[in-house]
XYZ file of C-alpha atoms in Angstrom:
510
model
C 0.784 9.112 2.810
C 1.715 10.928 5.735
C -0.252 15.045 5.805
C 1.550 17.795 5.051
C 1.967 19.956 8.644
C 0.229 23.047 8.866
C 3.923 24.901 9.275
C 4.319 23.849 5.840
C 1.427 25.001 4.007
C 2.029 28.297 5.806
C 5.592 28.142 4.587
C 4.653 27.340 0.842
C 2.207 30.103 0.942
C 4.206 32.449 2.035
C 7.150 31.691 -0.486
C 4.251 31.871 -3.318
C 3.078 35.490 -2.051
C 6.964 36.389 -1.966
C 7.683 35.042 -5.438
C 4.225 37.258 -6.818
C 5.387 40.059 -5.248
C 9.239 39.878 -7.121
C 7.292 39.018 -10.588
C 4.908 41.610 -10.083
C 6.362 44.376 -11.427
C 7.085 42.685 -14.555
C 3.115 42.797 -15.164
C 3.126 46.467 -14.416
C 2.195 48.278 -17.790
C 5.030 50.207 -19.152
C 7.515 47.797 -17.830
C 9.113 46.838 -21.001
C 9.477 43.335 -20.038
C 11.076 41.721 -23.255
C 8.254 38.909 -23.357
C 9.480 37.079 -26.457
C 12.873 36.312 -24.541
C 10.814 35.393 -21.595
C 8.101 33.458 -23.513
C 11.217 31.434 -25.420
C 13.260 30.822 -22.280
C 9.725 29.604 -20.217
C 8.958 27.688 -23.098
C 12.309 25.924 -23.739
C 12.640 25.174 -19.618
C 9.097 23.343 -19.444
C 10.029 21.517 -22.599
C 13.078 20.144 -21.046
C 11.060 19.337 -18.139
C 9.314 16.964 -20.221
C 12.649 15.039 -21.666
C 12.473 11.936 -21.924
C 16.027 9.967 -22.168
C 17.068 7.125 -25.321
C 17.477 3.841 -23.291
C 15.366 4.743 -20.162
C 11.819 4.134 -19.574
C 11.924 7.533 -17.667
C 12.209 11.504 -17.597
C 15.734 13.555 -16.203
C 15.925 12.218 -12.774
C 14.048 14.722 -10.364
C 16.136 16.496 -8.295
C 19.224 16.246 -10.675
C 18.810 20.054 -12.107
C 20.130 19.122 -15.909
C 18.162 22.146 -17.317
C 19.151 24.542 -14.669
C 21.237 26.064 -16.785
C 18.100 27.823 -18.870
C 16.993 29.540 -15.540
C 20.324 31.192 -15.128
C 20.490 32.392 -18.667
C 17.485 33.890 -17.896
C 19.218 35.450 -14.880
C 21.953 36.581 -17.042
C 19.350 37.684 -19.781
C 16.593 39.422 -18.120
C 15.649 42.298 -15.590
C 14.543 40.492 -12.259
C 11.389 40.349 -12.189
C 11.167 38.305 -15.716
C 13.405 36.112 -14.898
C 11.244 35.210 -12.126
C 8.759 34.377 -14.733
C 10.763 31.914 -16.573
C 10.541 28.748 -13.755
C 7.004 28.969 -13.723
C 5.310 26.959 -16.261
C 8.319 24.290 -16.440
C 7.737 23.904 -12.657
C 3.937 23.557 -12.392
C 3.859 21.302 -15.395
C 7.095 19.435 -14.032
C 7.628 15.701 -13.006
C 6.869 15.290 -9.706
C 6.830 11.657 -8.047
C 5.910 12.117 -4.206
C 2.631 13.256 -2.745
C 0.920 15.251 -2.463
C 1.530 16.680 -6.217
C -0.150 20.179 -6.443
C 1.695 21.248 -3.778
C 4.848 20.064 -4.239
C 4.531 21.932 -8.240
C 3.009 25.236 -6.575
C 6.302 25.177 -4.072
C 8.760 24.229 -7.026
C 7.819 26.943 -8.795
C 7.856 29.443 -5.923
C 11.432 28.036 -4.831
C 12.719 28.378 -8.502
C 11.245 31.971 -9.266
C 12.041 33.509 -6.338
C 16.302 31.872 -6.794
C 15.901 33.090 -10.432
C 14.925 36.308 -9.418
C 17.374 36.446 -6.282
C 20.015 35.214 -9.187
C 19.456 37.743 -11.713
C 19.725 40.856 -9.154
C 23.291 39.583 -7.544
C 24.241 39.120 -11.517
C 22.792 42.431 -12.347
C 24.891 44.230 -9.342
C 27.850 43.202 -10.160
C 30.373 44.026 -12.915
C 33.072 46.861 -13.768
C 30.823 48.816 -16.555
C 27.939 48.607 -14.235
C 26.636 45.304 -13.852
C 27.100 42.048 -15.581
C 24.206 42.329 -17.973
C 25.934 44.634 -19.290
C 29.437 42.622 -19.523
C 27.028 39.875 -21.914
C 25.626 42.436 -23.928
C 28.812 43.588 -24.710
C 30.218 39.677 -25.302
C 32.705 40.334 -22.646
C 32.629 36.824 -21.725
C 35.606 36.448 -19.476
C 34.660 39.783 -17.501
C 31.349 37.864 -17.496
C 32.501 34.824 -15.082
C 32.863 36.591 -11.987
C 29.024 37.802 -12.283
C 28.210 34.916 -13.482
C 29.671 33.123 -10.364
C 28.366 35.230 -7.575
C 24.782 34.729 -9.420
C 25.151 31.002 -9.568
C 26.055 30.596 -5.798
C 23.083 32.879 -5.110
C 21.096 30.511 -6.897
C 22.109 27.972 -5.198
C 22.053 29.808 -1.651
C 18.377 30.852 -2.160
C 17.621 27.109 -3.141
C 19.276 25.351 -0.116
C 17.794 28.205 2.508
C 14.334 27.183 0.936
C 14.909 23.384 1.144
C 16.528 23.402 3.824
C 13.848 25.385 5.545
C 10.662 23.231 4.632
C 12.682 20.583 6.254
C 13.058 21.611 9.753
C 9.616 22.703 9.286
C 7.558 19.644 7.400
C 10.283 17.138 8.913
C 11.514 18.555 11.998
C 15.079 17.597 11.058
C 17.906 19.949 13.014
C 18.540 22.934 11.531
C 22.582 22.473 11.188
C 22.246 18.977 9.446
C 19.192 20.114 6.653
C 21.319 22.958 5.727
C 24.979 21.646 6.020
C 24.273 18.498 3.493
C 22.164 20.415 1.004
C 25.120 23.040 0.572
C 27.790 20.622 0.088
C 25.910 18.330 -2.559
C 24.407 21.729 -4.404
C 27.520 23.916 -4.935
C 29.438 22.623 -7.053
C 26.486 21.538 -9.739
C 25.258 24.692 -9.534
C 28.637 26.877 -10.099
C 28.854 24.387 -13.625
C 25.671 25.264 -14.356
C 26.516 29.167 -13.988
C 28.768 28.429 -16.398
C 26.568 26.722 -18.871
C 23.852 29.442 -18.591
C 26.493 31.857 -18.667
C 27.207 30.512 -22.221
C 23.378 30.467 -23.368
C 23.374 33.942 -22.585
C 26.669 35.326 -24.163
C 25.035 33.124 -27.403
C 21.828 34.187 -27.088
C 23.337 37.909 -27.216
C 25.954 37.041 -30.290
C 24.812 37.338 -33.997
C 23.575 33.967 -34.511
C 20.789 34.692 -31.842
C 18.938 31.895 -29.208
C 19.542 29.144 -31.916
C 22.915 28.606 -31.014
C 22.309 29.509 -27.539
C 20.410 25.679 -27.902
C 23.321 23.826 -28.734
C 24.736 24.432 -24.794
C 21.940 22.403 -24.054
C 23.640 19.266 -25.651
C 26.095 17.913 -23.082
C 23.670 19.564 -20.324
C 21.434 16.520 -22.238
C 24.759 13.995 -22.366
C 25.160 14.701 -18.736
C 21.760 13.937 -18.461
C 21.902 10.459 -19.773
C 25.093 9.566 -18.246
C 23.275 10.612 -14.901
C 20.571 8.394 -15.925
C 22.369 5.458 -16.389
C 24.184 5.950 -13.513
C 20.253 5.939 -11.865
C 19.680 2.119 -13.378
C 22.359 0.754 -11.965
C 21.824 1.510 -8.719
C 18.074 0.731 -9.248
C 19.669 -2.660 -10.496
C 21.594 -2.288 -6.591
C 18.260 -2.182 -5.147
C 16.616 -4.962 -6.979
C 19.255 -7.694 -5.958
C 18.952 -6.610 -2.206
C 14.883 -7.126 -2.574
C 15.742 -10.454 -3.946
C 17.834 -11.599 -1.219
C 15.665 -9.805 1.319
C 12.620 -11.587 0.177
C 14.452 -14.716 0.188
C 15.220 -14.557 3.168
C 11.732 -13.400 4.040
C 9.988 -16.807 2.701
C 12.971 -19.237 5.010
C 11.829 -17.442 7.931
C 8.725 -16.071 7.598
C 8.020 -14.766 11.316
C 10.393 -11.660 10.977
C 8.712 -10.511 7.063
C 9.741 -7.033 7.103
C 12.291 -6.888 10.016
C 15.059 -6.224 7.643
C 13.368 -3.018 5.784
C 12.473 -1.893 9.644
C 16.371 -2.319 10.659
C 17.559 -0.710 7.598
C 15.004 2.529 8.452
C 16.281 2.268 12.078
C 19.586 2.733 11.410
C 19.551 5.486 8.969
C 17.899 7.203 12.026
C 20.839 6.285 14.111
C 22.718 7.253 11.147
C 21.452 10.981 10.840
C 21.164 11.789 14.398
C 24.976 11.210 14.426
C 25.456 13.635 11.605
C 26.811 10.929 8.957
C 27.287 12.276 5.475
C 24.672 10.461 2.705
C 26.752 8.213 1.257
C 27.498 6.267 4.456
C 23.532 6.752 5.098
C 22.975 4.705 1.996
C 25.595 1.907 2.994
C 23.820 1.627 6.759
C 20.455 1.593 4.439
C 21.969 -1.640 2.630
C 23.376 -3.177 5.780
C 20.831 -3.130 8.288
C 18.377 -4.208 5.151
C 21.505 -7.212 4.499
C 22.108 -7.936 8.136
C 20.019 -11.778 8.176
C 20.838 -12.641 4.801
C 22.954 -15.245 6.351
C 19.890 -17.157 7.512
C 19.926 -18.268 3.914
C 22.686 -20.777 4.645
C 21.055 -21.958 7.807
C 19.103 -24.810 7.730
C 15.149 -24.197 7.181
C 14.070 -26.672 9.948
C 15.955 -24.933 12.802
C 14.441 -21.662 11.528
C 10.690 -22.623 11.974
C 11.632 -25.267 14.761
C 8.988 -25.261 17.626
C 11.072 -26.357 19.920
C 14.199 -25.100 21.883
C 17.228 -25.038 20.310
C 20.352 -27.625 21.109
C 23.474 -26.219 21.785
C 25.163 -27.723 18.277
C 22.262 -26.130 16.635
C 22.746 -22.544 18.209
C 26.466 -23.163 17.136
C 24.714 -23.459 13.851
C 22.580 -20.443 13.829
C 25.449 -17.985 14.993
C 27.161 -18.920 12.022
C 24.702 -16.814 10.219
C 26.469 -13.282 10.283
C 29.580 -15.151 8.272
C 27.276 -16.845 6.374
C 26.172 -13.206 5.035
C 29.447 -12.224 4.514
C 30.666 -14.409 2.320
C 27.077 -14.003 0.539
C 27.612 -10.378 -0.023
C 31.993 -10.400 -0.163
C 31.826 -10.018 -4.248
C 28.835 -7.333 -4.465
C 31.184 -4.232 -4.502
C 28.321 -1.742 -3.708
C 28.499 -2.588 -0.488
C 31.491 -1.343 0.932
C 31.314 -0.799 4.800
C 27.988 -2.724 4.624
C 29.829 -6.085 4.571
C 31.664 -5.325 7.881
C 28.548 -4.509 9.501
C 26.432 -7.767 8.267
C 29.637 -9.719 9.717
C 29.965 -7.826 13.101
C 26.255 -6.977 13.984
C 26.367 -9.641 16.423
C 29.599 -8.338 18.423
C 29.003 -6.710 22.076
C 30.724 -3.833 24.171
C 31.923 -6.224 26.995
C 33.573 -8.600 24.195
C 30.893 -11.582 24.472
C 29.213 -11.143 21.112
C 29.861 -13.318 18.156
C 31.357 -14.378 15.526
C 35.034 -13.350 16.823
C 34.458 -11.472 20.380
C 35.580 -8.112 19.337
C 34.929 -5.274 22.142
C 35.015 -1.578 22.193
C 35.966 0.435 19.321
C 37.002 -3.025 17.609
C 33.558 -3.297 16.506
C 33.166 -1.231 13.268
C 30.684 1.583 13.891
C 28.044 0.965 10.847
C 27.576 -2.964 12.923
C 27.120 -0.679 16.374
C 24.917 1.301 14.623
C 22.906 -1.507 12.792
C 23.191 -3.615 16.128
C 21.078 -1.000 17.921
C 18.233 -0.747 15.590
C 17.842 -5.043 15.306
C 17.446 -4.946 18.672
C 14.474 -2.177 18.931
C 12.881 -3.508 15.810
C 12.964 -6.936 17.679
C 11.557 -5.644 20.509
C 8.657 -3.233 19.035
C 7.430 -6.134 16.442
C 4.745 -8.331 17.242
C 5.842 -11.986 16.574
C 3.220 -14.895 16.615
C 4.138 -16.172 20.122
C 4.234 -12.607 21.529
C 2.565 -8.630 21.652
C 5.021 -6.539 20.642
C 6.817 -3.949 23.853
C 5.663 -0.528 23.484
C 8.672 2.115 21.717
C 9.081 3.559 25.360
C 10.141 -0.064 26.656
C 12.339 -0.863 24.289
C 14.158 2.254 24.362
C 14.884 1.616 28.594
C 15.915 -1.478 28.030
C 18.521 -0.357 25.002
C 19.737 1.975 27.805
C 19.764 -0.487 30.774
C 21.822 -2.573 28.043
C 24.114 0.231 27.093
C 27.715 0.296 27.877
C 27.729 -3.902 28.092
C 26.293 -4.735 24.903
C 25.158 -1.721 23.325
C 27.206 1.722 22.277
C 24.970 3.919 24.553
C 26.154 6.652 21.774
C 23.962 4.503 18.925
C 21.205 4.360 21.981
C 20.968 8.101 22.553
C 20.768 8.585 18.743
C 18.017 6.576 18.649
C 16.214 7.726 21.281
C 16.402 11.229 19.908
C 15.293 10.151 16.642
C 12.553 8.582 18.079
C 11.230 11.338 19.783
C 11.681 13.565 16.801
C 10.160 11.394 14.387
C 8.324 8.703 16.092
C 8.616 4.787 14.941
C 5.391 4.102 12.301
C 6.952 0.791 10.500
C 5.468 0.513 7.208
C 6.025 -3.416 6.958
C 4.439 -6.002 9.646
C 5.780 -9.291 10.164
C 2.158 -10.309 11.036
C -1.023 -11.367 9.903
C -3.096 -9.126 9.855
C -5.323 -9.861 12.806
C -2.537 -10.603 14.768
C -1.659 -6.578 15.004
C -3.789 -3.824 16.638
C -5.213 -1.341 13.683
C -3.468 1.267 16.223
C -0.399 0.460 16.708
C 2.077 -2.322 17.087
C 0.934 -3.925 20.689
C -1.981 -5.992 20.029
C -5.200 -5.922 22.468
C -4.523 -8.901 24.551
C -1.338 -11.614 24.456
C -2.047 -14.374 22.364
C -2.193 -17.521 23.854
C 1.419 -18.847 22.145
C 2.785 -16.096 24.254
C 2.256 -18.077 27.673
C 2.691 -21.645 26.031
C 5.892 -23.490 27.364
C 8.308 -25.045 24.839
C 8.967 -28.275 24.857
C 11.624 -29.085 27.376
C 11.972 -25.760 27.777
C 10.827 -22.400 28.749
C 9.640 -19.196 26.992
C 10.852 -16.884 29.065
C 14.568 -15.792 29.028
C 17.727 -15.198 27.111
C 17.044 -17.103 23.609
C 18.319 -16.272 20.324
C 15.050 -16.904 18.230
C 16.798 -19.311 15.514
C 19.358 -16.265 15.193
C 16.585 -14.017 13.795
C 15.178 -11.732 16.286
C 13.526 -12.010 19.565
C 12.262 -9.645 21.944
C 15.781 -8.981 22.984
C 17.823 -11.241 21.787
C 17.503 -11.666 18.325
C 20.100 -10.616 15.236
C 21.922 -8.030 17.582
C 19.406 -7.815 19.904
C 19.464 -6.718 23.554
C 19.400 -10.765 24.844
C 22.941 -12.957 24.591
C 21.285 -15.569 22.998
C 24.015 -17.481 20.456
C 26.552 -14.334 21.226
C 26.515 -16.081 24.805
C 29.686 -18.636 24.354
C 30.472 -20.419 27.259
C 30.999 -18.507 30.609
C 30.068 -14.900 28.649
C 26.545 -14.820 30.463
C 22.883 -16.714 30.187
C 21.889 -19.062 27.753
C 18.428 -20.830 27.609
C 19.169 -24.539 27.616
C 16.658 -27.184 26.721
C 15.379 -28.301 30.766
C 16.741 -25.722 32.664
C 14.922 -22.123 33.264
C 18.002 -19.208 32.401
C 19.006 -16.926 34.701
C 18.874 -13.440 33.050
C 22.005 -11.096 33.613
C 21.609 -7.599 35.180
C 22.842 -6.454 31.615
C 21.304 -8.126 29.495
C 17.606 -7.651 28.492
C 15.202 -10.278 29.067
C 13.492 -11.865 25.951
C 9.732 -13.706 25.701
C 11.237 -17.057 23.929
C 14.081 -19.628 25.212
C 16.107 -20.403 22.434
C 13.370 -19.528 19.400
C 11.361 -17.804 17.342
């Protein structure tokens, strides 16, 4: 569990003393707070903060807002200051699944008290008979919507400044991008839920009282469930891609965790380029996807010890087809596919399986191309130390412009520097890896043993997983060098490495 910065404490205190200070007055005495509205409406938002849905084996998905609605009837219903109330006690005693949990509740229910309260003063200013609280005392519901709207936006507004604020702060992620994405995914829910609450209140205010003011709360719950089952199926997603990423893990067991550490590497490409989210999950699933060709490669040339022939490097770089037609039928996909086939395709044209150049070569495989070859490079292998972040990153850029897109290279080097690279998985034993970081303390001796017939030193392929720079996509040509496009390591002969093309620690395996 990475520590919260000190920034962000600081933040979170400082929206807590913010959010006391709007709630305050309703404490003051002779503020005629209406405390059984506030008690109900508190006590009906940390109930459904507790929900748990028929058919799932959890609570409303976090983040999803399906309740929402209750905090902008209170809005609607109640001076400022109690409405700021109402968030509390749903939001400290809410679900929440990432660490560290106090603080994450204590910031929840700052956030949501201080929009509430934000909500119910933009509401409160605006109307033709004075203000809209006014408009749902009177049941005035269509003269309602327009203060309805302008609260629900500010809702939403106060929300994403918040959020979008802790992350440039705890996160250090641009200010443009944390904003601009939050916005776009939050404004629309958030106007429907205006609408919902706007209905609780109007009902709440009508003869039958906050009974039927409940019954909005019924396809807020459908919604709910849909949402939810929506949530299984992609958690089915994720499962099969574990399945065929461990599968692929146990054929060739020196690169365990390379594909997890690709998939991370490109969504860091990915957001540095200012992709929208649902393309970021796609890149997820195709740098994760990009090897599961190996699985119709043949085990022995995998784990061979020795250099590869050439009929069995024409074997391995069948691999990124292989994957395709593995993953053609899963539908989820989408670009992914492209990018498992293509990941193996260069700038200059000399890449496999087809020789596409340029902008021929789809941008998710550029992307995912990129961040094989720097997890190939930074990951300690058992016949060689792992290069240090700094090195691979020069020789991604001496690379650039003949194999790489030096556009996916500066991303990643930016993203690096913001965020450093802390890979969660090892493809190592675990003496084999230095407790602080990836390089090891000395080589190991496989590192300096020659192959048989061969050399370890050059432009290999590693089996057509990854080498130091030349592995799936990787900075070396290794398979992606068909005859007269550059260096290969042949069994006998010691390669000749190209001014373009990185160097790599293993002739022709892993």
């Amino acid at each position: 569990m990475r520590a919260v910065p000190p920034g962000a404490r600081a933040y979170v205190l400082c929206a807590v003393l913010v959010a006391t200070v709007c709630a305050v007055p309703a404490l003051r005495p002779g503020a005629q707070t209406p405390w059984g509205a506030v008690a109900l409406l508190a006590l009906l938002y940390a109930a459904c903060e507790q929900v748990t849905l028929p058919g799932t084996e959890d609570r409303a998905p976090t983040g999803m807002g399906p309740f929402v609605p209750v905090l902008l009837a209170g809005a609607f219903l109640l001076p400022p200051p109690a409405a700021a109330l109402v968030a509390v006690p749903g939001a400290l005693t809410g679900r929440v699944v990432q660490h560290p949990v106090r603080l994450r509740r204590v910031w929840h229910a700052a956030q949501f008290a201080l929009a509430t309260c934000a909500a119910a003063y933009a509401f409160g200013g605006v109307g033709a008979a004075g203000s809209g609280r006014n408009v749902v005392s009177a049941g005035d519901f269509p003269y309602a919507l327009l203060p309805a709207a302008v609260g629900a936006v500010t809702f939403c507004l106060v929300l994403v400044a918040l959020d979008g604020s802790i992350l440039v702060i705890a996160e250090r992620c641009p200010p443009p991008r944390a904003w601009r994405g939050l916005l776009l995914r939050s404004l629309a829910p958030h106007l429907v839920h205006g609408l919902a609450g706007l209905m609780m209140a109007v009902l709440w205010r009508s003869p039958y009282g906050p009974v039927a003011a409940l019954l909005v709360l019924l396809p807020m719950y459908v919604s709910c469930w849909v949402f939810a089952q929506y949530h299984r199926e992609s958690v089915a997603h994720q499962a099969t891609i574990r399945a065929l990423v461990q599968a692929v893990d146990l054929k060739d067991r020196y690169t365990r965790g390379h594909s997890e550490r690709v998939g991370r590497a490109s969504v860091m490409i990915a957001r540095e380029l200012g992709m929208p989210d649902d393309r970021l999950e796609v890149l997820r699933f195709a740098g994760i996807l990009h090897d599961v060709g190996k699985l119709g490669v043949p085990t022995r040339l995998l784990r061979k010890e020795g250099p590869l022939t050439p009929d069995e490097r024409r074997v391995i770089e069948l691999h990124p087809e292989y994957g395709h037609e593995m993953v053609r039928g899963i539908s989820f996909l989408g670009e992914a596919r492209a990018a498992i086939l293509h990941h193996h395709e260069r700038l200059d044209g000399r890449g496999y399986p087809y020789g596409l150049s340029g902008v021929q070569i789809p941008e998710l495989a550029r992307v995912v191309a990129v961040a094989d070859a720097f997890d190939a490079m930074t990951s300690t292998r058992s016949y060689r130390r792992a290069r240090p972040v700094t090195t691979a990153v020069e020789e991604l850029r001496r690379c650039a412009g003949a194999q790489f897109d030096p556009r996916m290279v500066r991303a990643l080097a930016r993203a690096l520097d913001r965020h450093g690279w802390h890979p969660a998985v090892t493809a190592d034993p675990p003496d084999a890896v230095d407790p602080c970081g990836n390089v090891p303390p000395g080589p190991r001796a496989a590192s300096h043993r020659p192959s048989q017939g061969g050399t370890r030193s050059g432009t290999g392929h590693s089996h057509g997983s990854e080498s130091d720079a030349g592995g799936d996509g990787s900075a070396g040509t290794g398979p992606a060098a068909v005859p007269g496009a550059g260096p290969v390591s042949v069994p006998g002969t010691a390669p000749v490495p190209s001014p373009r093309t990185a160097p790599t620690d293993r002739g022709g395996h892993a």
